[in-house]
Short mmCIF file of N, CA, C and O in Angstrom, two decimals:
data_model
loop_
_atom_site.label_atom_id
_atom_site.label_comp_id
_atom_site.label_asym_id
_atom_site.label_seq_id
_atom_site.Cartn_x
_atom_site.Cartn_y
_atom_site.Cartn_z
N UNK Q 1 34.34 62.94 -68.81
CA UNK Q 1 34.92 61.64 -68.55
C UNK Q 1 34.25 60.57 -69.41
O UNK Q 1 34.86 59.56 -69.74
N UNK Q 2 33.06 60.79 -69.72
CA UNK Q 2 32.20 59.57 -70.71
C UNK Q 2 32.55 59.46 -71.81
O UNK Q 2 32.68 58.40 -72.43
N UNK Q 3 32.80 60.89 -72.29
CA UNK Q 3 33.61 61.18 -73.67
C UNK Q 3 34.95 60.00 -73.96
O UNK Q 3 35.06 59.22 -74.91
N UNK Q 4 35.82 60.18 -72.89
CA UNK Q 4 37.06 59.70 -73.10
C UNK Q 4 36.90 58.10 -72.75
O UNK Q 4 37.70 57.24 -73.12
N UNK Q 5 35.86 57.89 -72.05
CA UNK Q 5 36.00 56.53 -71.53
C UNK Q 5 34.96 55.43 -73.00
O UNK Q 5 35.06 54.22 -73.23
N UNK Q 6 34.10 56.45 -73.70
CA UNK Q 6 33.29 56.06 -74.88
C UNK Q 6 34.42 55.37 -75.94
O UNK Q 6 34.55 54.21 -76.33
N UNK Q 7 35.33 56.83 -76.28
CA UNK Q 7 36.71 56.97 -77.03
C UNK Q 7 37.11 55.77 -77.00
O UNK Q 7 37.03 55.05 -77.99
N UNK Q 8 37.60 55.40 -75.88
CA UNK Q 8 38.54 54.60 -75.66
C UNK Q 8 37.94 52.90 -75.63
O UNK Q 8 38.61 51.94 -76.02
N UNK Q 9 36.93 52.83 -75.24
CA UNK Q 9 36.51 51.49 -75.31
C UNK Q 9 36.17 51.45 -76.54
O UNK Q 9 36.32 50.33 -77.03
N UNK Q 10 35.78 52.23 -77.23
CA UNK Q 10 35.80 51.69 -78.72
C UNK Q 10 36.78 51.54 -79.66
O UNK Q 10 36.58 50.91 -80.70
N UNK Q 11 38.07 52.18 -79.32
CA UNK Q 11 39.07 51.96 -79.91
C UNK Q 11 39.33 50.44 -79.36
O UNK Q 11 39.13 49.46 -80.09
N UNK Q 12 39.81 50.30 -77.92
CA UNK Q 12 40.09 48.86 -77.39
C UNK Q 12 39.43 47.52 -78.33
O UNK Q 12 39.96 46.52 -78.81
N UNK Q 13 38.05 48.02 -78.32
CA UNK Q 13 37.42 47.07 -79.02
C UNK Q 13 37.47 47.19 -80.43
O UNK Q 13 37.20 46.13 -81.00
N UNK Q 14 37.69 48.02 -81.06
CA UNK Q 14 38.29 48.04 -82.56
C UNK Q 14 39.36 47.05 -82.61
O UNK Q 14 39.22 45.87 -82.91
N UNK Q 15 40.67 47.79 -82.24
CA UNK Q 15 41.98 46.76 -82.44
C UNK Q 15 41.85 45.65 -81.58
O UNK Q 15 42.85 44.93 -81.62
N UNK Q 16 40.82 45.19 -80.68
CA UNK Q 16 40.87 44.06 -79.95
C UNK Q 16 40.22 43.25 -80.82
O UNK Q 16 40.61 42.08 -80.77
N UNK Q 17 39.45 43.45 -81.50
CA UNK Q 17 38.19 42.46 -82.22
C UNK Q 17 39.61 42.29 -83.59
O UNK Q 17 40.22 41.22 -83.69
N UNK Q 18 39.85 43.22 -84.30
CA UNK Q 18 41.28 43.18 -85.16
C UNK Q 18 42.07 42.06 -84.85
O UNK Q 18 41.87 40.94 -85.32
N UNK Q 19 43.12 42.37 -83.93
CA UNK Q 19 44.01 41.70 -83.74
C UNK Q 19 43.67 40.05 -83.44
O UNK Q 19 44.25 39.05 -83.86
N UNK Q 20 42.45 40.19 -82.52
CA UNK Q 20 41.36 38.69 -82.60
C UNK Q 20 41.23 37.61 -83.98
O UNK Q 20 41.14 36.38 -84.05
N UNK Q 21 41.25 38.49 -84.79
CA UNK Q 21 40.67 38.15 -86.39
C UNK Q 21 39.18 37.94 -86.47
O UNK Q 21 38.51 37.32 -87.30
N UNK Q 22 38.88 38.55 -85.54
CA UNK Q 22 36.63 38.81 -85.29
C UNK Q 22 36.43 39.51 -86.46
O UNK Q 22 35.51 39.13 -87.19
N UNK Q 23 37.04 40.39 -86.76
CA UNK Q 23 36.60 41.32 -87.78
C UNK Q 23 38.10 41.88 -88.57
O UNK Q 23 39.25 41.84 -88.13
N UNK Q 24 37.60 42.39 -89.86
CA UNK Q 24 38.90 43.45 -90.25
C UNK Q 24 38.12 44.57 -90.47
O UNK Q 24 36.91 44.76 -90.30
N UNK Q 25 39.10 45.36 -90.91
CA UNK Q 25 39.05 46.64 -90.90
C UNK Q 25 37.84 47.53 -92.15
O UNK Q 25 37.95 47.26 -93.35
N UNK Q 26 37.15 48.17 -91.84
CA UNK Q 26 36.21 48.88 -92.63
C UNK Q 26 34.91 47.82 -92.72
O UNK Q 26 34.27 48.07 -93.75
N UNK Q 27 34.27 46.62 -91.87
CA UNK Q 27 33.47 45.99 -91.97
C UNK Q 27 32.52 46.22 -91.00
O UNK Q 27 33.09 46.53 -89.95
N UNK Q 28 31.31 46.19 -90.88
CA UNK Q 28 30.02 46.58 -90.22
C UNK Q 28 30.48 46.24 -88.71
O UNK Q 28 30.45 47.10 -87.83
N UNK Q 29 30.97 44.77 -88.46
CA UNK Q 29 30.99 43.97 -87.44
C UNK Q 29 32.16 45.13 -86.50
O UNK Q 29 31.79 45.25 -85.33
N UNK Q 30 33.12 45.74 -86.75
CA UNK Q 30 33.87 46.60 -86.54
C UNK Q 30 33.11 47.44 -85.94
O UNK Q 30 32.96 47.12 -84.76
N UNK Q 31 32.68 48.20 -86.17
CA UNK Q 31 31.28 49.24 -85.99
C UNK Q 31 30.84 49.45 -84.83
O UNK Q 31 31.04 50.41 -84.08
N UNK Q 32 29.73 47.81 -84.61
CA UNK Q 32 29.10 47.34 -83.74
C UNK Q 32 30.01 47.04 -82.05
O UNK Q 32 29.74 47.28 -80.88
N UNK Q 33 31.29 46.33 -82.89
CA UNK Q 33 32.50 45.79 -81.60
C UNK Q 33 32.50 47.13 -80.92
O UNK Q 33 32.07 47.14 -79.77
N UNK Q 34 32.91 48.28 -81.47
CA UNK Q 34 33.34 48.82 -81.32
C UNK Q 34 32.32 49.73 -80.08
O UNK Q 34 32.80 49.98 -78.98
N UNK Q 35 30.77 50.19 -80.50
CA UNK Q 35 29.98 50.43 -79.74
C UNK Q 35 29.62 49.47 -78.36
O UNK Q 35 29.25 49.87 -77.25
N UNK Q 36 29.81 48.32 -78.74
CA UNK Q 36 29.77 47.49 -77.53
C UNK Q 36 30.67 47.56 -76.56
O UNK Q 36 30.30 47.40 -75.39
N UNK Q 37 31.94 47.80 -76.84
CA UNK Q 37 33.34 48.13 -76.27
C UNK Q 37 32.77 49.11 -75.59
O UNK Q 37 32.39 48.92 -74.43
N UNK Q 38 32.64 50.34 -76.22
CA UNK Q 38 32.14 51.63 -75.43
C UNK Q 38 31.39 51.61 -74.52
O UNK Q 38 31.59 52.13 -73.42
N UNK Q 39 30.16 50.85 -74.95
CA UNK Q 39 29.39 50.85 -73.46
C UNK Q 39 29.98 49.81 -72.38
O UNK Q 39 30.16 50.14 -71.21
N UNK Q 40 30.20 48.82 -72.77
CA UNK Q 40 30.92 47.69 -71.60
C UNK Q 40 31.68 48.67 -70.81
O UNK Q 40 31.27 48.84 -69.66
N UNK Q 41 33.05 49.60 -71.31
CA UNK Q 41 33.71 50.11 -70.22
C UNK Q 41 33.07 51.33 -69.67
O UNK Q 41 33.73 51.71 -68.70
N UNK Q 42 31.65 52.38 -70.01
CA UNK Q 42 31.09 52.91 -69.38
C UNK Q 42 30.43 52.60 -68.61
O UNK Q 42 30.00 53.46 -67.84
N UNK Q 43 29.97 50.96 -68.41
CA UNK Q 43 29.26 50.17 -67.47
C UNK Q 43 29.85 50.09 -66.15
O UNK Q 43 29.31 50.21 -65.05
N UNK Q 44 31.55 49.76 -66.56
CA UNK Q 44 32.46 49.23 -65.89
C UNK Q 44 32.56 50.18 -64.86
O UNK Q 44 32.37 49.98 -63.67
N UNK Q 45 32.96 51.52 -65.56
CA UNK Q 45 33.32 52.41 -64.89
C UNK Q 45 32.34 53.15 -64.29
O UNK Q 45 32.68 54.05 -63.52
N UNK Q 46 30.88 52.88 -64.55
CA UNK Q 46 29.86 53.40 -63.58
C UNK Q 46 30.06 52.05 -61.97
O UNK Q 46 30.61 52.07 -60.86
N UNK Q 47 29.55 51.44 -62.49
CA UNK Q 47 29.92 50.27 -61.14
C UNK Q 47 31.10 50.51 -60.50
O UNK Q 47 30.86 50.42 -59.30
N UNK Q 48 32.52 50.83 -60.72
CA UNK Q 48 33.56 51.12 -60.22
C UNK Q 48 33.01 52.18 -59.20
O UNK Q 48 32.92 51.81 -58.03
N UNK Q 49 32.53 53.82 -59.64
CA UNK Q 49 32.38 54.65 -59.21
C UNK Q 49 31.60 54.57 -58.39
O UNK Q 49 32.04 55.14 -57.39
N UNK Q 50 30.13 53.94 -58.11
CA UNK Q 50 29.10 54.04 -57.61
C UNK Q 50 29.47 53.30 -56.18
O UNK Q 50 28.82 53.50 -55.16
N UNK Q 51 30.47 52.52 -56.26
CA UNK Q 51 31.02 51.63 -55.07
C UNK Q 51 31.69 52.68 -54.05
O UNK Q 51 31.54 52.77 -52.84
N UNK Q 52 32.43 53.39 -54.87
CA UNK Q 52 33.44 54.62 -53.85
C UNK Q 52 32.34 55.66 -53.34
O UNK Q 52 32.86 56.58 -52.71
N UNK Q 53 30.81 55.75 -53.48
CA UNK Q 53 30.04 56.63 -53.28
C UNK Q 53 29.57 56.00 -52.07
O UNK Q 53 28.69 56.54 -51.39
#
Protein backbone atom coordinates (compact mmCIF):
# COMPACT_ATOMS: atom_id res chain seq x y z
CA UNK A 1 0.00 0.00 0.00
CA UNK A 2 3.06 2.57 0.59
CA UNK A 3 4.22 1.65 -2.75
CA UNK A 4 1.04 2.89 -4.43
CA UNK A 5 0.26 5.63 -2.09
CA UNK A 6 4.37 6.92 -2.62
CA UNK A 7 3.39 6.46 -6.62
CA UNK A 8 0.73 8.40 -6.49
CA UNK A 9 1.49 11.39 -4.38
CA UNK A 10 4.26 11.99 -6.41
CA UNK A 11 2.66 11.94 -9.50
CA UNK A 12 -0.27 14.35 -7.89
CA UNK A 13 2.47 16.53 -6.99
CA UNK A 14 4.29 16.38 -10.29
CA UNK A 15 1.26 17.51 -12.49
CA UNK A 16 0.00 19.59 -9.52
CA UNK A 17 3.20 21.73 -9.11
CA UNK A 18 2.94 21.64 -13.43
CA UNK A 19 -0.26 22.69 -14.01
CA UNK A 20 0.45 25.42 -10.93
CA UNK A 21 3.33 26.83 -13.13
CA UNK A 22 5.73 26.03 -9.72
CA UNK A 23 7.79 24.15 -11.89
CA UNK A 24 8.06 22.60 -15.56
CA UNK A 25 8.90 19.64 -16.63
CA UNK A 26 12.51 17.92 -16.33
CA UNK A 27 13.63 20.64 -13.56
CA UNK A 28 15.15 19.74 -10.07
CA UNK A 29 12.18 21.62 -8.30
CA UNK A 30 9.90 18.79 -9.99
CA UNK A 31 11.91 16.15 -8.26
CA UNK A 32 11.74 17.53 -4.87
CA UNK A 33 7.57 18.47 -5.37
CA UNK A 34 7.28 15.45 -6.20
CA UNK A 35 9.03 13.59 -3.05
CA UNK A 36 7.24 15.95 -0.84
CA UNK A 37 3.89 14.96 -2.42
CA UNK A 38 4.82 11.39 -1.56
CA UNK A 39 5.45 11.75 1.84
CA UNK A 40 2.57 14.36 2.66
CA UNK A 41 0.02 11.63 1.40
CA UNK A 42 1.89 8.77 3.34
CA UNK A 43 1.54 11.04 6.37
CA UNK A 44 -2.01 11.52 5.52
CA UNK A 45 -2.77 8.18 5.17
CA UNK A 46 -0.88 7.00 8.28
CA UNK A 47 -3.05 9.48 10.50
CA UNK A 48 -6.19 8.35 8.59
CA UNK A 49 -5.38 4.71 9.56
CA UNK A 50 -4.09 5.02 13.02
CA UNK A 51 -7.58 6.74 13.95
CA UNK A 52 -9.65 3.49 12.75
CA UNK A 53 -7.16 1.48 15.13
Amino acid sequence: MTILLGIGGSLLATYGGQALGLYQAGEGAGFIGAVVGAIILLVIYGMVTKRKH
